[in-house]
Coordinates of C-alpha atoms and ligand atoms in Angstrom, one line a residue:
M8 CA -38.7 -6.4 10.9
Q9 CA -38.3 -3.0 8.9
P10 CA -35.3 -2.9 6.6
A11 CA -32.5 -0.8 7.9
R12 CA -32.3 1.2 4.8
H13 CA -35.1 3.6 4.1
P14 CA -35.6 5.3 0.6
R15 CA -35.8 8.8 2.6
I16 CA -32.3 8.4 3.8
V17 CA -30.0 10.2 1.7
A18 CA -26.5 10.7 3.3
P19 CA -24.8 13.9 2.2
R20 CA -22.2 13.4 -0.7
S21 CA -18.6 13.8 0.4
L22 CA -16.7 16.8 -0.5
E23 CA -13.6 16.5 -2.3
G24 CA -10.5 16.6 -0.1
P25 CA -9.2 14.7 2.9
G26 CA -10.8 14.8 6.4
L27 CA -8.5 15.9 9.4
Y28 CA -8.8 14.1 12.9
L29 CA -7.0 15.7 15.8
H30 CA -6.5 13.5 18.9
I31 CA -6.5 15.4 22.0
P32 CA -5.5 12.6 24.4
F33 CA -6.2 14.4 27.9
C34 CA -9.0 13.9 30.3
L35 CA -9.7 15.1 33.8
R36 CA -10.5 11.8 35.2
K37 CA -10.4 8.3 33.5
C38 CA -13.8 6.8 33.1
P39 CA -13.9 3.2 34.3
Y40 CA -15.3 1.9 31.1
C41 CA -12.8 3.5 28.9
D42 CA -10.0 2.1 27.1
F43 CA -9.0 4.9 24.8
F44 CA -5.6 6.4 25.0
S45 CA -5.8 9.3 27.4
L46 CA -3.4 10.9 29.8
P47 CA -4.2 13.0 32.9
A48 CA -4.7 16.8 31.9
E49 CA -1.8 18.4 33.2
P50 CA -1.8 22.3 32.4
G51 CA 1.8 22.1 31.0
L52 CA 0.9 19.5 28.5
L53 CA -2.3 21.2 27.5
T54 CA -0.3 24.3 26.7
A55 CA 2.5 22.5 24.9
Y56 CA 0.3 20.1 22.9
P57 CA -1.0 22.6 20.0
D58 CA 2.3 23.3 18.9
L59 CA 3.1 19.4 18.6
L60 CA 0.1 18.9 16.6
I61 CA 1.0 21.9 14.3
A62 CA 4.5 20.3 14.0
Q63 CA 3.0 17.1 12.8
L64 CA 0.6 18.9 10.4
E65 CA 3.9 20.4 8.8
I66 CA 5.5 17.1 8.6
E67 CA 2.5 15.7 7.0
K68 CA 2.3 18.7 4.5
R69 CA 5.9 17.7 3.6
S70 CA 5.1 14.1 3.0
H71 CA 2.7 14.9 0.0
R72 CA 0.4 12.3 1.2
W73 CA -2.6 14.6 1.1
Q74 CA -4.1 16.3 -2.0
G75 CA -7.0 19.0 -2.0
R76 CA -8.5 21.2 0.7
L77 CA -9.7 19.7 3.9
S78 CA -13.3 18.8 3.7
T79 CA -13.8 18.0 7.3
V80 CA -12.0 18.5 10.6
F81 CA -12.8 16.5 13.8
F82 CA -11.3 17.3 17.2
G83 CA -11.7 13.9 19.2
G84 CA -10.4 12.6 22.2
G85 CA -9.8 12.2 25.0
T86 CA -11.3 15.7 25.9
P87 CA -10.8 18.3 23.0
S88 CA -12.8 20.8 25.2
L89 CA -9.8 21.1 27.6
L90 CA -8.0 23.0 24.9
S91 CA -8.7 26.8 25.0
P92 CA -10.7 28.5 22.1
D93 CA -7.4 30.2 21.3
A94 CA -5.4 26.9 21.0
I95 CA -8.3 25.4 18.7
G96 CA -8.2 28.5 16.6
R97 CA -4.5 28.5 16.2
I98 CA -4.6 24.8 15.0
L99 CA -7.4 25.5 12.6
N100 CA -5.6 28.5 11.2
E101 CA -2.4 26.4 10.8
A102 CA -4.4 23.6 9.1
D103 CA -5.9 26.2 6.8
R104 CA -2.5 27.6 6.0
L105 CA -1.0 24.4 5.2
F106 CA -3.7 22.4 3.4
G107 CA -6.6 24.8 2.9
L108 CA -9.9 24.4 4.5
S109 CA -13.0 24.0 2.2
A110 CA -15.4 26.8 2.6
E111 CA -18.3 24.2 3.5
A112 CA -16.0 22.1 5.9
E113 CA -17.7 20.5 8.7
I114 CA -15.6 21.3 11.8
S115 CA -16.5 19.3 14.9
L116 CA -15.2 19.2 18.4
E117 CA -16.0 16.7 21.1
A118 CA -16.9 18.4 24.4
N119 CA -17.5 17.0 27.9
P120 CA -20.4 18.8 29.4
G121 CA -18.3 19.4 32.6
T122 CA -15.6 21.2 31.2
V123 CA -17.6 24.0 28.9
T124 CA -18.9 27.7 29.8
L125 CA -20.9 29.9 27.8
D126 CA -17.5 31.9 27.0
S127 CA -15.6 28.8 26.1
L128 CA -18.5 27.8 23.6
S129 CA -18.6 31.2 22.2
G130 CA -14.8 31.1 21.9
Y131 CA -14.9 27.7 19.9
R132 CA -17.7 29.2 17.6
A133 CA -15.6 32.4 16.9
A134 CA -12.4 30.1 16.2
G135 CA -14.4 28.2 13.5
I136 CA -16.1 25.2 15.2
N137 CA -19.4 24.7 13.5
R138 CA -20.6 21.2 15.0
L139 CA -20.2 20.1 18.7
S140 CA -20.6 16.6 19.9
F141 CA -21.3 16.4 23.5
G142 CA -20.4 13.4 25.6
V143 CA -23.7 13.5 27.6
Q144 CA -24.0 9.5 27.9
S145 CA -26.8 9.7 30.2
L146 CA -29.2 12.3 31.8
D147 CA -29.7 10.1 34.7
D148 CA -27.4 11.1 37.7
A149 CA -27.2 7.6 39.0
Y150 CA -26.0 6.2 35.8
L151 CA -23.6 9.1 35.2
Q152 CA -21.9 8.3 38.6
R153 CA -21.8 4.6 37.8
L154 CA -20.0 5.4 34.4
G155 CA -17.5 7.6 36.4
R156 CA -18.5 10.8 34.5
I157 CA -17.3 14.1 35.9
H158 CA -20.6 15.9 35.0
T159 CA -24.1 15.7 36.0
A160 CA -27.3 15.8 34.1
A161 CA -27.7 19.5 34.9
D162 CA -24.3 20.2 33.4
A163 CA -25.4 18.6 30.2
H164 CA -28.5 20.7 30.2
S165 CA -26.5 23.9 30.7
A166 CA -24.0 22.9 28.1
V167 CA -26.5 22.4 25.4
H168 CA -28.3 25.6 26.3
W169 CA -25.0 27.7 26.1
A170 CA -24.0 25.9 23.0
R171 CA -27.2 27.2 21.2
K172 CA -26.7 30.7 22.9
A173 CA -23.3 30.7 21.5
G174 CA -24.6 30.2 18.0
F175 CA -24.1 26.4 17.4
D176 CA -27.0 25.0 15.2
N177 CA -25.4 21.4 14.7
L178 CA -25.3 19.6 17.9
S179 CA -24.8 15.9 18.5
C180 CA -25.2 14.0 21.8
D181 CA -23.9 10.7 22.9
L182 CA -26.1 8.2 24.7
I183 CA -24.9 5.1 26.3
F184 CA -27.3 2.2 26.7
A185 CA -27.2 -1.5 28.0
L186 CA -25.6 -0.2 31.1
P187 CA -25.4 -2.7 33.9
D188 CA -28.7 -3.4 35.5
Q189 CA -30.4 -1.0 33.3
S190 CA -33.7 -2.0 31.8
S191 CA -34.7 -1.3 28.4
Q192 CA -37.7 1.1 29.8
A193 CA -34.9 3.0 31.7
A194 CA -32.8 3.5 28.6
L195 CA -35.9 4.6 26.6
E196 CA -36.5 7.2 29.4
D197 CA -32.9 8.4 29.2
L198 CA -33.5 8.7 25.5
E199 CA -36.9 10.6 26.0
N200 CA -34.9 13.1 28.2
M201 CA -32.2 13.6 25.6
L202 CA -34.6 14.2 23.0
R203 CA -35.8 17.1 25.0
L204 CA -32.3 18.8 24.2
E205 CA -33.3 18.6 20.6
P206 CA -30.0 17.5 19.2
Q207 CA -29.6 17.4 15.3
H208 CA -27.5 14.2 15.8
L209 CA -27.5 11.3 18.4
S210 CA -24.9 8.6 18.8
C211 CA -26.4 5.4 20.7
Y212 CA -23.8 3.1 21.9
G213 CA -24.3 -0.1 23.8
L214 CA -21.8 -0.2 26.6
G215 CA -18.8 -2.1 25.7
I216 CA -16.9 -4.1 28.3
E217 CA -13.2 -3.6 27.3
P218 CA -10.8 -6.0 28.8
G219 CA -8.3 -4.5 31.5
T220 CA -10.9 -1.6 32.6
P221 CA -12.2 -1.3 36.2
L222 CA -15.7 -2.1 34.7
A223 CA -14.5 -5.2 33.4
Q224 CA -13.2 -6.1 36.8
A225 CA -16.4 -5.0 38.6
L226 CA -18.2 -7.3 36.4
E227 CA -15.7 -10.2 36.9
D228 CA -15.9 -9.5 40.6
G229 CA -19.7 -9.8 40.5
R230 CA -20.1 -6.4 41.8
L231 CA -22.1 -5.5 38.6
R232 CA -24.3 -7.4 36.2
P233 CA -23.9 -7.0 32.5
A234 CA -26.7 -6.4 30.2
T235 CA -27.9 -9.6 28.5
E236 CA -27.7 -9.9 24.6
Q237 CA -31.5 -10.1 24.9
A238 CA -31.8 -6.7 26.7
Y239 CA -29.3 -5.1 24.4
A240 CA -31.1 -6.3 21.3
D241 CA -34.5 -5.3 22.7
T242 CA -33.1 -1.8 23.6
F243 CA -31.5 -1.4 20.2
L244 CA -34.8 -1.9 18.6
R245 CA -36.8 0.1 20.9
L246 CA -34.2 3.3 20.5
H247 CA -34.6 2.7 16.8
A248 CA -38.4 2.7 16.8
R249 CA -38.6 5.9 19.0
L250 CA -35.9 7.8 17.1
A251 CA -37.7 6.9 13.7
E252 CA -40.8 8.2 15.2
A253 CA -39.1 11.3 16.2
G254 CA -37.9 12.0 12.7
Y255 CA -34.1 10.9 13.0
E256 CA -32.5 8.9 10.3
H257 CA -30.6 5.6 11.4
Y258 CA -27.8 6.2 9.0
E259 CA -25.1 3.8 10.8
I260 CA -25.6 1.1 13.4
S261 CA -24.9 3.6 16.2
N262 CA -25.7 6.8 14.7
Y263 CA -29.0 8.9 14.1
A264 CA -29.4 12.3 12.4
R265 CA -32.0 14.7 11.5
P266 CA -32.1 14.9 7.5
G267 CA -28.9 16.3 6.3
R268 CA -27.1 16.6 9.7
H269 CA -25.1 13.3 9.4
C270 CA -21.6 13.5 10.7
R271 CA -19.8 14.0 7.3
H272 CA -16.4 13.3 9.0
N273 CA -17.4 9.9 10.0
L274 CA -19.2 9.2 6.7
N275 CA -16.1 9.7 4.9
T276 CA -14.2 7.3 7.0
W277 CA -17.0 4.7 6.3
R278 CA -16.9 5.5 2.6
R279 CA -13.0 4.8 2.7
Q280 CA -12.3 8.4 1.9
P281 CA -8.9 9.8 2.8
Y282 CA -8.3 11.0 6.3
L283 CA -5.3 12.5 8.1
G284 CA -4.9 11.8 11.7
V285 CA -2.6 13.5 14.2
G286 CA -1.7 13.2 17.7
P287 CA -0.5 10.0 19.4
G288 CA -3.1 7.2 19.0
A289 CA -4.4 8.8 15.8
H290 CA -5.0 6.7 12.5
S291 CA -4.8 8.0 9.0
F292 CA -6.2 6.6 5.8
C293 CA -4.5 7.4 2.3
A294 CA -6.8 6.3 -0.5
R295 CA -3.8 5.7 -3.1
N296 CA -3.6 2.2 -4.8
W297 CA -5.8 -0.1 -2.7
G298 CA -5.5 2.0 0.5
E299 CA -2.9 2.3 3.2
R300 CA -3.7 2.9 7.1
R301 CA -1.1 4.6 9.0
A302 CA -1.0 5.2 12.8
V303 CA 0.8 7.3 15.2
P304 CA 1.7 5.1 18.3
A305 CA -0.1 5.8 21.5
D306 CA 3.0 6.8 23.4
F307 CA 3.1 10.6 24.2
D308 CA 6.8 10.8 25.0
R309 CA 7.5 9.2 21.7
F310 CA 5.4 11.6 19.9
V311 CA 7.1 14.6 21.5
E312 CA 10.5 13.4 20.7
T313 CA 9.7 12.4 17.0
V314 CA 7.7 15.6 16.1
S315 CA 10.3 17.9 17.9
A316 CA 13.1 16.3 15.7
G317 CA 10.9 17.1 12.5
L318 CA 10.4 13.3 11.9
D319 CA 7.3 11.5 11.0
P320 CA 5.7 10.0 14.0
S321 CA 3.2 7.7 11.8
T322 CA 4.0 4.4 10.6
V323 CA 2.4 1.9 8.1
L324 CA -0.3 -0.1 9.9
E325 CA -1.7 -1.8 6.9
T326 CA -1.1 -1.6 3.2
F327 CA -4.3 -3.1 1.5
Q328 CA -4.2 -5.4 -1.4
R329 CA -7.3 -5.8 -3.6
E330 CA -9.0 -8.5 -1.8
E331 CA -8.5 -6.5 1.7
A332 CA -9.7 -3.5 0.1
M333 CA -13.0 -5.3 -1.0
A334 CA -13.4 -6.8 2.4
E335 CA -13.0 -3.4 4.1
T336 CA -15.3 -1.9 1.7
A337 CA -17.9 -4.6 2.8
Y338 CA -17.1 -4.1 6.5
L339 CA -17.5 -0.1 6.5
G340 CA -20.3 0.0 3.9
L341 CA -22.6 -2.6 5.6
R342 CA -22.5 -0.5 8.8
C343 CA -24.4 2.3 7.1
A344 CA -27.8 2.5 6.0
E345 CA -26.6 3.6 2.6
G346 CA -24.9 0.3 2.2
V347 CA -22.4 -0.7 -0.4
N348 CA -23.0 0.9 -3.9
D349 CA -23.2 -2.2 -6.3
A350 CA -22.1 -0.2 -9.4
A351 CA -19.4 1.8 -7.6
F352 CA -17.9 -1.6 -6.4
S353 CA -17.8 -3.3 -9.6
H354 CA -16.4 -0.1 -11.2
R355 CA -13.6 -0.1 -8.4
F356 CA -12.7 -3.6 -8.2
G357 CA -13.6 -4.9 -11.7
T358 CA -15.7 -7.7 -10.2
T359 CA -19.2 -7.7 -8.7
F360 CA -20.2 -7.8 -5.0
A361 CA -22.5 -10.9 -5.7
E362 CA -19.7 -12.8 -7.2
V363 CA -16.9 -11.9 -4.4
F364 CA -19.1 -12.5 -1.4
E365 CA -21.4 -15.0 -2.7
Q366 CA -21.1 -17.4 0.3
A367 CA -21.2 -14.5 2.9
I368 CA -24.3 -13.1 1.2
K369 CA -26.1 -16.5 1.4
R370 CA -25.3 -16.6 5.0
C371 CA -26.8 -13.3 5.8
G372 CA -30.1 -14.7 4.1
K373 CA -33.1 -12.2 4.3
H374 CA -31.0 -9.7 6.4
L375 CA -28.9 -8.5 3.4
S376 CA -30.6 -7.4 0.1
L377 CA -29.9 -5.3 -2.9
Q378 CA -32.1 -2.2 -2.7
D379 CA -32.1 0.5 -5.3
G380 CA -28.4 -0.6 -6.4
H381 CA -27.1 -0.8 -2.8
W382 CA -26.3 -3.9 -0.6
C383 CA -27.8 -3.2 2.8
L384 CA -28.3 -5.0 6.1
D385 CA -31.7 -4.8 7.8
L386 CA -31.9 -3.9 11.6
E387 CA -31.7 -7.5 12.5
G388 CA -28.6 -7.7 10.2
W389 CA -27.2 -4.9 12.1
L390 CA -27.6 -6.5 15.4
L391 CA -25.9 -9.5 14.3
F392 CA -23.3 -7.5 12.6
D393 CA -20.3 -9.0 14.3
H394 CA -21.5 -12.5 13.4
F395 CA -22.3 -11.9 9.7
I396 CA -19.2 -9.6 9.0
T397 CA -16.6 -12.5 9.7
D398 CA -17.7 -14.1 6.6
F399 CA -17.0 -10.9 4.5
L400 CA -13.6 -10.5 6.1
Ligands
SF4_523 S1 -13.7 11.6 29.1 FE1 -13.9 10.1 27.2 S2 -12.0 9.6 26.6 FE2 -11.7 10.5 28.8 S3 -11.7 8.7 30.0 FE3 -14.0 9.3 29.7 S4 -14.7 8.1 28.0 FE4 -12.4 8.2 28.0

């Protein structure tokens, strides 16, 4: 088994300043596997929503919780590509006016291939978006149908083609594997087709069965057969091998990038850098003291009422003590190929990683090692992440 961390993997340094996450909780149709907070995309809501987000940005500015210019911006959802380029441009201008936007900021937008045109993508580029993350999921129409997606493989090809024409040179595609009744070989073929799109970044997620979703019900009723753990592990390893061969760096359990094309927004969250989340269902992380996580409840009406009254819609979800901050540093860091920086951990917490997690480290055995001053899990360790990480928490 190859170690997950490869000496070539040098993830970009984080810029100073917080990230900004904007949750766009609208979808044209609910996918049967999804348990994210999203609502039907009614035109009136889409029109009104940008002002509500801007209102929350103003409230956050007054809170004095956020210092420095924004280093990254991420429009996530839901389906952010349901907002018009004008709306996206207006939100970005307001974010810049209120907080300042770093000149090198990575500004990402998640886009559903079934909702974009050459015009809309050109508009997003002109509005300041410099990275697109396409929810392709599969390039096999039979799987797309089973996943309840609104787009086809041909839509995904057009979307990527248009994005390049619109001037985007930083594209990510999502791939879902371990689908019901999908063999490892079929997942590999799906990946092969996706590689032909030549994305700079790929997120490869094993399909999660979320309780309460129609997919969970279908599996319970025996209408579908879930992928076995063995099939999941086999596919995970084969995807890794193929992507490594194709020159992608496996920099986080589910994420691969061409050198230097890592998603800086997500890297910052795994590094426990501060980020501000706006919109119902969004989370924020303030790094002061040992850290504080805040959340805006996933309740649209309450969000409208609160921000319209000029009140802060976010509440404290968790105030970290030192021990919890150490545990979360391990939880987030070990997901990443760069691992946990041993010296930075000692400097921050006044104790060593080896001392604090002595028992957990022992239980990881050969799957966890200190390489070039970083504690890293190997590939098999990533496969067993949920099992190993409980000891750190
Ligand atoms: S488009 Fe994305 S957010 Fe919307 S229902 Fe489907 S998976 Fe969930």
